[in-house]
């Protein structure tokens, strides 16, 4: 089979990293040789498959700064990715037929020099992730945005993670109207979720099986709107007249190198204090795969708070673990969560979320039915086997095309 290299900016523990690892697992299951090249990889802050020998990981260019005096993060991310591409093409001894890169497309012209086939996986157009309130910010972002559009169009195949992202791709990259990206839902390998599940420890969840446990899993970033979960918990307490037997677990990716992670965590703790619900919340900063399985298995419901999230892998994982999902009715969850069948799709405000949470508290049998239906939906519509077959077909077709030309 073919030799595939994944080129990724930072192999941390975010959704984009999980998606690429699952894609690598899918190709490996089809007999392809798979390796990773990245600008940063910390064995203490990464997914297990990148540290246990499942995949070879080469980190290059981590000596380059991530920002300049706390600004220009995007520019330096581009430079780091270009450096990694230069290493792969000119200095590494790796043999490869296909390179799959994601998030940052500016490395593609360098990869082109290597006479290889290139797949770009667009999780979300980068230029939509930042605001441009000032003239200087607009001036700074203009060449970056131009390069993103220009270099994205240089890939042999463009994949997106949902129909929602496909629509944004079309609206954002107007010069690429000749490109129709293929939708490839980033489905996880559920084999990991079939492993034995350890009972929760007190640092994960409060003691007592009579509690209704709401769970939030997302990085400590403001765009994830985690404050909505805390405000919704407080609103739920007012609707019910009591907080007895109700608890919220806030579990999130957390990196000491990222200032926003530190600041936002502190903001959330302060918000919980101000709303008098801190004693009903457990904050978890980073966790391993085993703890994640425990959290999903023992929680009553997942709260998924991002608005216009491009896909969202956590709701898929939760439904597979028979955990109902309450999510904002926009973006990817519109394609994954079925309203009142596997969970609830709500407006992004505390009252809407709290009313759905009240249903979970008051009707445990209905919550159980939602969970059972969720697993069936995932197994029917979001099969890892189908995901693997689609990605394998894309890669194999590129290899055949290269041979013919």
GROMACS .gro file of C-alpha atoms in nm:
model
  405
    1UNK     CA    1   0.000   0.000   0.000
    2UNK     CA    2   0.100   0.366  -0.003
    3UNK     CA    3   0.317   0.568   0.235
    4UNK     CA    4   0.134   0.859   0.397
    5UNK     CA    5   0.273   1.146   0.602
    6UNK     CA    6   0.047   1.368   0.812
    7UNK     CA    7   0.182   1.722   0.847
    8UNK     CA    8   0.018   1.894   1.143
    9UNK     CA    9   0.098   2.220   1.329
   10UNK     CA   10   0.075   2.100   1.690
   11UNK     CA   11  -0.003   1.745   1.805
   12UNK     CA   12  -0.180   1.844   2.126
   13UNK     CA   13  -0.516   1.718   2.252
   14UNK     CA   14  -0.767   1.925   2.052
   15UNK     CA   15  -1.041   1.814   1.817
   16UNK     CA   16  -0.831   1.874   1.505
   17UNK     CA   17  -0.554   1.655   1.643
   18UNK     CA   18  -0.802   1.381   1.734
   19UNK     CA   19  -0.946   1.396   1.382
   20UNK     CA   20  -0.605   1.353   1.221
   21UNK     CA   21  -0.509   1.068   1.450
   22UNK     CA   22  -0.834   0.890   1.370
   23UNK     CA   23  -0.767   0.946   0.999
   24UNK     CA   24  -0.423   0.793   1.048
   25UNK     CA   25  -0.576   0.495   1.229
   26UNK     CA   26  -0.821   0.453   0.944
   27UNK     CA   27  -0.546   0.442   0.682
   28UNK     CA   28  -0.330   0.214   0.895
   29UNK     CA   29  -0.622  -0.028   0.923
   30UNK     CA   30  -0.627  -0.041   0.543
   31UNK     CA   31  -0.257  -0.133   0.525
   32UNK     CA   32  -0.102   0.207   0.456
   33UNK     CA   33   0.224   0.314   0.619
   34UNK     CA   34   0.158   0.626   0.827
   35UNK     CA   35   0.389   0.878   0.994
   36UNK     CA   36   0.349   1.223   1.150
   37UNK     CA   37   0.559   1.536   1.113
   38UNK     CA   38   0.469   1.827   1.339
   39UNK     CA   39   0.605   2.155   1.469
   40UNK     CA   40   0.530   2.062   1.830
   41UNK     CA   41   0.477   1.738   2.021
   42UNK     CA   42   0.483   1.712   2.398
   43UNK     CA   43   0.460   1.347   2.517
   44UNK     CA   44   0.302   1.473   2.836
   45UNK     CA   45   0.026   1.661   2.655
   46UNK     CA   46  -0.088   1.453   2.359
   47UNK     CA   47  -0.309   1.163   2.256
   48UNK     CA   48  -0.185   0.820   2.347
   49UNK     CA   49  -0.136   0.699   1.989
   50UNK     CA   50   0.134   0.961   1.933
   51UNK     CA   51   0.343   0.850   2.230
   52UNK     CA   52   0.291   0.473   2.261
   53UNK     CA   53   0.453   0.378   1.931
   54UNK     CA   54   0.132   0.345   1.730
   55UNK     CA   55   0.268   0.616   1.500
   56UNK     CA   56   0.613   0.756   1.436
   57UNK     CA   57   0.616   1.126   1.524
   58UNK     CA   58   0.889   1.367   1.415
   59UNK     CA   59   0.881   1.714   1.572
   60UNK     CA   60   1.079   1.987   1.397
   61UNK     CA   61   1.106   2.363   1.438
   62UNK     CA   62   0.978   2.387   1.792
   63UNK     CA   63   1.264   2.627   1.861
   64UNK     CA   64   1.078   2.883   1.650
   65UNK     CA   65   0.864   3.122   1.857
   66UNK     CA   66   0.486   3.085   1.874
   67UNK     CA   67   0.435   3.461   1.878
   68UNK     CA   68   0.619   3.791   1.886
   69UNK     CA   69   0.567   3.966   2.219
   70UNK     CA   70   0.225   3.802   2.249
   71UNK     CA   71   0.107   3.897   1.900
   72UNK     CA   72   0.137   3.763   1.544
   73UNK     CA   73   0.038   3.408   1.641
   74UNK     CA   74  -0.098   3.335   1.293
   75UNK     CA   75   0.215   3.455   1.113
   76UNK     CA   76   0.441   3.243   1.331
   77UNK     CA   77   0.212   2.941   1.296
   78UNK     CA   78   0.253   2.978   0.919
   79UNK     CA   79   0.632   3.007   0.950
   80UNK     CA   80   0.651   2.699   1.173
   81UNK     CA   81   0.441   2.495   0.929
   82UNK     CA   82   0.652   2.608   0.632
   83UNK     CA   83   0.966   2.509   0.822
   84UNK     CA   84   0.820   2.163   0.892
   85UNK     CA   85   0.738   2.124   0.523
   86UNK     CA   86   1.090   2.227   0.422
   87UNK     CA   87   1.229   1.966   0.659
   88UNK     CA   88   1.003   1.697   0.515
   89UNK     CA   89   1.085   1.774   0.152
   90UNK     CA   90   1.456   1.859   0.171
   91UNK     CA   91   1.607   1.709   0.484
   92UNK     CA   92   1.409   1.408   0.601
   93UNK     CA   93   1.482   1.061   0.471
   94UNK     CA   94   1.114   0.971   0.469
   95UNK     CA   95   0.967   0.810   0.161
   96UNK     CA   96   0.607   0.907   0.100
   97UNK     CA   97   0.343   0.902  -0.170
   98UNK     CA   98   0.078   1.127  -0.014
   99UNK     CA   99   0.095   1.412   0.236
  100UNK     CA  100  -0.215   1.502   0.435
  101UNK     CA  101  -0.198   1.846   0.594
  102UNK     CA  102  -0.463   2.035   0.783
  103UNK     CA  103  -0.540   2.372   0.944
  104UNK     CA  104  -0.258   2.560   0.766
  105UNK     CA  105  -0.238   2.536   0.387
  106UNK     CA  106   0.059   2.768   0.330
  107UNK     CA  107   0.294   2.468   0.342
  108UNK     CA  108   0.143   2.323   0.023
  109UNK     CA  109   0.368   2.511  -0.227
  110UNK     CA  110   0.673   2.363  -0.049
  111UNK     CA  111   0.520   2.015  -0.058
  112UNK     CA  112   0.459   2.060  -0.431
  113UNK     CA  113   0.835   2.071  -0.483
  114UNK     CA  114   0.849   1.717  -0.348
  115UNK     CA  115   0.640   1.585  -0.637
  116UNK     CA  116   0.382   1.425  -0.411
  117UNK     CA  117   0.005   1.415  -0.395
  118UNK     CA  118  -0.146   1.648  -0.135
  119UNK     CA  119  -0.470   1.628   0.059
  120UNK     CA  120  -0.577   1.933   0.259
  121UNK     CA  121  -0.828   1.876   0.537
  122UNK     CA  122  -1.019   2.194   0.613
  123UNK     CA  123  -1.159   2.184   0.965
  124UNK     CA  124  -1.269   2.547   0.931
  125UNK     CA  125  -1.143   2.845   0.724
  126UNK     CA  126  -0.872   3.005   0.937
  127UNK     CA  127  -0.971   3.359   0.841
  128UNK     CA  128  -1.311   3.310   1.006
  129UNK     CA  129  -1.153   3.235   1.343
  130UNK     CA  130  -1.030   3.588   1.412
  131UNK     CA  131  -1.194   3.930   1.418
  132UNK     CA  132  -1.064   4.234   1.234
  133UNK     CA  133  -1.182   4.527   1.441
  134UNK     CA  134  -0.887   4.756   1.375
  135UNK     CA  135  -0.720   4.875   1.058
  136UNK     CA  136  -0.386   4.730   1.170
  137UNK     CA  137  -0.546   4.389   1.227
  138UNK     CA  138  -0.705   4.403   0.881
  139UNK     CA  139  -0.370   4.501   0.730
  140UNK     CA  140  -0.191   4.220   0.917
  141UNK     CA  141  -0.447   3.957   0.817
  142UNK     CA  142  -0.482   4.053   0.450
  143UNK     CA  143  -0.172   3.870   0.319
  144UNK     CA  144  -0.240   3.575   0.551
  145UNK     CA  145  -0.597   3.542   0.426
  146UNK     CA  146  -0.481   3.574   0.065
  147UNK     CA  147  -0.222   3.302   0.114
  148UNK     CA  148  -0.475   3.074   0.282
  149UNK     CA  149  -0.711   3.091  -0.015
  150UNK     CA  150  -0.437   3.072  -0.278
  151UNK     CA  151  -0.253   2.776  -0.126
  152UNK     CA  152  -0.568   2.582  -0.035
  153UNK     CA  153  -0.650   2.574  -0.403
  154UNK     CA  154  -0.313   2.408  -0.475
  155UNK     CA  155  -0.408   2.082  -0.301
  156UNK     CA  156  -0.498   1.782  -0.514
  157UNK     CA  157  -0.798   1.707  -0.293
  158UNK     CA  158  -0.974   1.923  -0.035
  159UNK     CA  159  -1.172   1.754   0.239
  160UNK     CA  160  -1.404   1.922   0.489
  161UNK     CA  161  -1.548   1.788   0.812
  162UNK     CA  162  -1.918   1.864   0.755
  163UNK     CA  163  -2.171   2.003   0.512
  164UNK     CA  164  -2.174   2.315   0.728
  165UNK     CA  165  -1.800   2.367   0.668
  166UNK     CA  166  -1.848   2.291   0.297
  167UNK     CA  167  -2.092   2.583   0.280
  168UNK     CA  168  -1.851   2.812   0.463
  169UNK     CA  169  -1.571   2.700   0.232
  170UNK     CA  170  -1.775   2.807  -0.071
  171UNK     CA  171  -1.876   3.142   0.083
  172UNK     CA  172  -1.526   3.224   0.213
  173UNK     CA  173  -1.299   3.112  -0.072
  174UNK     CA  174  -1.484   3.276  -0.358
  175UNK     CA  175  -1.186   3.238  -0.593
  176UNK     CA  176  -1.205   2.860  -0.547
  177UNK     CA  177  -1.557   2.815  -0.682
  178UNK     CA  178  -1.416   2.548  -0.918
  179UNK     CA  179  -1.332   2.329  -0.618
  180UNK     CA  180  -1.602   2.120  -0.456
  181UNK     CA  181  -1.462   1.976  -0.134
  182UNK     CA  182  -1.560   1.626  -0.028
  183UNK     CA  183  -1.727   1.589   0.310
  184UNK     CA  184  -1.543   1.343   0.535
  185UNK     CA  185  -1.688   1.332   0.883
  186UNK     CA  186  -1.399   1.284   1.132
  187UNK     CA  187  -1.532   0.968   1.294
  188UNK     CA  188  -1.327   0.823   1.582
  189UNK     CA  189  -1.214   0.464   1.611
  190UNK     CA  190  -1.463   0.338   1.867
  191UNK     CA  191  -1.244   0.042   1.961
  192UNK     CA  192  -1.092   0.264   2.228
  193UNK     CA  193  -1.437   0.314   2.381
  194UNK     CA  194  -1.488  -0.061   2.413
  195UNK     CA  195  -1.206  -0.094   2.662
  196UNK     CA  196  -1.286  -0.155   3.031
  197UNK     CA  197  -1.423   0.154   3.203
  198UNK     CA  198  -1.283   0.244   3.542
  199UNK     CA  199  -1.523   0.374   3.807
  200UNK     CA  200  -1.501   0.747   3.869
  201UNK     CA  201  -1.267   0.880   4.133
  202UNK     CA  202  -1.356   1.177   4.350
  203UNK     CA  203  -1.130   1.405   4.147
  204UNK     CA  204  -1.344   1.329   3.839
  205UNK     CA  205  -1.695   1.313   3.983
  206UNK     CA  206  -1.868   1.356   4.318
  207UNK     CA  207  -1.961   1.046   4.517
  208UNK     CA  208  -2.313   0.909   4.496
  209UNK     CA  209  -2.505   0.740   4.217
  210UNK     CA  210  -2.821   0.940   4.278
  211UNK     CA  211  -2.677   1.254   4.124
  212UNK     CA  212  -2.754   1.396   3.781
  213UNK     CA  213  -2.414   1.464   3.628
  214UNK     CA  214  -2.390   1.710   3.343
  215UNK     CA  215  -2.063   1.702   3.152
  216UNK     CA  216  -1.883   1.957   2.936
  217UNK     CA  217  -1.581   1.849   2.733
  218UNK     CA  218  -1.401   2.121   2.539
  219UNK     CA  219  -1.079   2.317   2.540
  220UNK     CA  220  -1.053   2.615   2.775
  221UNK     CA  221  -1.101   2.867   2.495
  222UNK     CA  222  -1.350   3.153   2.489
  223UNK     CA  223  -1.484   3.057   2.146
  224UNK     CA  224  -1.607   2.730   2.300
  225UNK     CA  225  -1.854   2.934   2.508
  226UNK     CA  226  -1.803   2.723   2.821
  227UNK     CA  227  -1.957   2.995   3.033
  228UNK     CA  228  -2.293   2.893   2.885
  229UNK     CA  229  -2.274   2.560   3.071
  230UNK     CA  230  -2.217   2.736   3.404
  231UNK     CA  231  -2.489   2.995   3.346
  232UNK     CA  232  -2.727   2.719   3.239
  233UNK     CA  233  -2.653   2.525   3.559
  234UNK     CA  234  -2.738   2.832   3.766
  235UNK     CA  235  -3.057   2.887   3.565
  236UNK     CA  236  -3.152   2.520   3.613
  237UNK     CA  237  -3.121   2.563   3.988
  238UNK     CA  238  -3.364   2.854   3.976
  239UNK     CA  239  -3.610   2.659   3.758
  240UNK     CA  240  -3.606   2.363   3.996
  241UNK     CA  241  -3.583   2.567   4.314
  242UNK     CA  242  -3.291   2.355   4.431
  243UNK     CA  243  -2.948   2.233   4.321
  244UNK     CA  244  -2.963   1.916   4.528
  245UNK     CA  245  -2.835   1.609   4.344
  246UNK     CA  246  -2.711   1.810   4.044
  247UNK     CA  247  -2.348   1.848   3.945
  248UNK     CA  248  -2.153   1.976   3.645
  249UNK     CA  249  -1.814   1.845   3.540
  250UNK     CA  250  -1.615   2.091   3.328
  251UNK     CA  251  -1.341   1.886   3.160
  252UNK     CA  252  -1.122   2.060   2.909
  253UNK     CA  253  -0.798   2.060   2.719
  254UNK     CA  254  -0.556   2.286   2.902
  255UNK     CA  255  -0.205   2.392   2.806
  256UNK     CA  256   0.015   2.597   3.037
  257UNK     CA  257   0.184   2.746   2.728
  258UNK     CA  258  -0.143   2.904   2.615
  259UNK     CA  259  -0.231   3.224   2.797
  260UNK     CA  260  -0.598   3.203   2.697
  261UNK     CA  261  -0.632   2.860   2.862
  262UNK     CA  262  -0.504   2.999   3.190
  263UNK     CA  263  -0.709   3.318   3.179
  264UNK     CA  264  -1.033   3.154   3.068
  265UNK     CA  265  -1.014   2.884   3.334
  266UNK     CA  266  -0.977   3.156   3.598
  267UNK     CA  267  -1.271   3.348   3.446
  268UNK     CA  268  -1.492   3.039   3.460
  269UNK     CA  269  -1.405   2.970   3.824
  270UNK     CA  270  -1.486   3.331   3.907
  271UNK     CA  271  -1.817   3.310   3.717
  272UNK     CA  272  -1.915   2.997   3.910
  273UNK     CA  273  -1.828   3.177   4.233
  274UNK     CA  274  -2.034   3.482   4.138
  275UNK     CA  275  -2.335   3.263   4.050
  276UNK     CA  276  -2.301   3.064   4.375
  277UNK     CA  277  -2.267   2.730   4.196
  278UNK     CA  278  -1.896   2.660   4.249
  279UNK     CA  279  -1.966   2.377   4.497
  280UNK     CA  280  -2.172   2.204   4.228
  281UNK     CA  281  -1.893   2.209   3.968
  282UNK     CA  282  -1.579   2.002   3.924
  283UNK     CA  283  -1.316   2.162   3.702
  284UNK     CA  284  -1.076   1.925   3.526
  285UNK     CA  285  -0.780   2.064   3.334
  286UNK     CA  286  -0.674   1.796   3.086
  287UNK     CA  287  -0.743   1.424   3.117
  288UNK     CA  288  -0.643   1.097   2.956
  289UNK     CA  289  -0.843   0.862   2.732
  290UNK     CA  290  -0.935   0.631   3.021
  291UNK     CA  291  -1.074   0.922   3.224
  292UNK     CA  292  -1.266   1.045   2.921
  293UNK     CA  293  -1.438   0.707   2.885
  294UNK     CA  294  -1.527   0.716   3.253
  295UNK     CA  295  -1.669   1.068   3.228
  296UNK     CA  296  -1.889   0.981   2.930
  297UNK     CA  297  -2.003   0.649   3.077
  298UNK     CA  298  -2.105   0.787   3.416
  299UNK     CA  299  -2.251   1.124   3.310
  300UNK     CA  300  -2.623   1.181   3.266
  301UNK     CA  301  -2.588   1.423   2.976
  302UNK     CA  302  -2.329   1.611   2.771
  303UNK     CA  303  -2.354   1.990   2.736
  304UNK     CA  304  -2.200   2.102   2.408
  305UNK     CA  305  -2.183   2.481   2.409
  306UNK     CA  306  -1.990   2.607   2.099
  307UNK     CA  307  -2.197   2.810   1.854
  308UNK     CA  308  -2.149   2.740   1.483
  309UNK     CA  309  -1.901   2.464   1.561
  310UNK     CA  310  -1.777   2.322   1.230
  311UNK     CA  311  -1.835   1.960   1.335
  312UNK     CA  312  -1.770   1.859   1.693
  313UNK     CA  313  -1.641   1.510   1.763
  314UNK     CA  314  -1.741   1.501   2.131
  315UNK     CA  315  -2.119   1.472   2.066
  316UNK     CA  316  -2.046   1.167   1.846
  317UNK     CA  317  -1.838   1.009   2.123
  318UNK     CA  318  -2.103   1.088   2.383
  319UNK     CA  319  -2.384   0.936   2.181
  320UNK     CA  320  -2.176   0.623   2.121
  321UNK     CA  321  -2.141   0.594   2.500
  322UNK     CA  322  -2.521   0.632   2.533
  323UNK     CA  323  -2.489   0.977   2.686
  324UNK     CA  324  -2.759   1.222   2.563
  325UNK     CA  325  -2.640   1.553   2.416
  326UNK     CA  326  -2.766   1.907   2.465
  327UNK     CA  327  -2.605   2.125   2.198
  328UNK     CA  328  -2.642   2.463   2.032
  329UNK     CA  329  -2.859   2.429   1.722
  330UNK     CA  330  -2.604   2.546   1.469
  331UNK     CA  331  -2.308   2.409   1.277
  332UNK     CA  332  -2.206   2.046   1.299
  333UNK     CA  333  -2.450   1.935   1.574
  334UNK     CA  334  -2.734   1.997   1.328
  335UNK     CA  335  -2.590   1.704   1.130
  336UNK     CA  336  -2.506   1.479   1.424
  337UNK     CA  337  -2.762   1.533   1.701
  338UNK     CA  338  -3.128   1.452   1.642
  339UNK     CA  339  -3.356   1.686   1.840
  340UNK     CA  340  -3.558   1.500   2.106
  341UNK     CA  341  -3.433   1.171   1.957
  342UNK     CA  342  -3.073   1.161   2.081
  343UNK     CA  343  -3.070   1.486   2.275
  344UNK     CA  344  -3.175   1.849   2.240
  345UNK     CA  345  -3.077   2.127   2.000
  346UNK     CA  346  -3.112   2.459   2.181
  347UNK     CA  347  -3.067   2.830   2.138
  348UNK     CA  348  -2.730   2.949   2.275
  349UNK     CA  349  -2.872   3.096   2.594
  350UNK     CA  350  -2.899   2.970   2.955
  351UNK     CA  351  -3.280   2.943   2.962
  352UNK     CA  352  -3.299   2.724   2.652
  353UNK     CA  353  -3.024   2.495   2.782
  354UNK     CA  354  -3.169   2.487   3.135
  355UNK     CA  355  -3.512   2.381   3.010
  356UNK     CA  356  -3.353   2.088   2.825
  357UNK     CA  357  -3.142   2.003   3.131
  358UNK     CA  358  -3.462   2.002   3.338
  359UNK     CA  359  -3.599   1.727   3.112
  360UNK     CA  360  -3.292   1.514   3.188
  361UNK     CA  361  -3.330   1.570   3.564
  362UNK     CA  362  -3.706   1.512   3.579
  363UNK     CA  363  -3.730   1.220   3.339
  364UNK     CA  364  -3.438   0.976   3.376
  365UNK     CA  365  -3.617   0.706   3.173
  366UNK     CA  366  -3.649   0.946   2.879
  367UNK     CA  367  -3.282   1.038   2.915
  368UNK     CA  368  -3.196   0.670   2.898
  369UNK     CA  369  -3.397   0.631   2.576
  370UNK     CA  370  -3.215   0.930   2.427
  371UNK     CA  371  -2.885   0.765   2.510
  372UNK     CA  372  -2.983   0.433   2.355
  373UNK     CA  373  -3.105   0.606   2.040
  374UNK     CA  374  -2.782   0.805   2.026
  375UNK     CA  375  -2.566   0.494   2.008
  376UNK     CA  376  -2.787   0.348   1.737
  377UNK     CA  377  -2.762   0.672   1.537
  378UNK     CA  378  -2.383   0.673   1.556
  379UNK     CA  379  -2.351   0.309   1.456
  380UNK     CA  380  -2.591   0.361   1.165
  381UNK     CA  381  -2.480   0.698   1.029
  382UNK     CA  382  -2.124   0.751   1.151
  383UNK     CA  383  -1.945   0.424   1.101
  384UNK     CA  384  -1.565   0.422   1.142
  385UNK     CA  385  -1.554   0.153   0.876
  386UNK     CA  386  -1.732   0.379   0.624
  387UNK     CA  387  -1.501   0.666   0.722
  388UNK     CA  388  -1.196   0.443   0.669
  389UNK     CA  389  -1.321   0.321   0.334
  390UNK     CA  390  -1.389   0.672   0.205
  391UNK     CA  391  -1.047   0.803   0.309
  392UNK     CA  392  -0.875   0.493   0.173
  393UNK     CA  393  -1.050   0.548  -0.160
  394UNK     CA  394  -0.933   0.911  -0.176
  395UNK     CA  395  -0.573   0.814  -0.106
  396UNK     CA  396  -0.575   0.516  -0.342
  397UNK     CA  397  -0.720   0.723  -0.626
  398UNK     CA  398  -0.445   0.981  -0.583
  399UNK     CA  399  -0.180   0.710  -0.597
  400UNK     CA  400  -0.329   0.566  -0.915
  401UNK     CA  401  -0.350   0.911  -1.068
  402UNK     CA  402   0.017   0.972  -0.990
  403UNK     CA  403   0.115   0.646  -1.157
  404UNK     CA  404  -0.079   0.728  -1.472
  405UNK     CA  405   0.085   1.070  -1.495
   0.00000   0.00000   0.00000
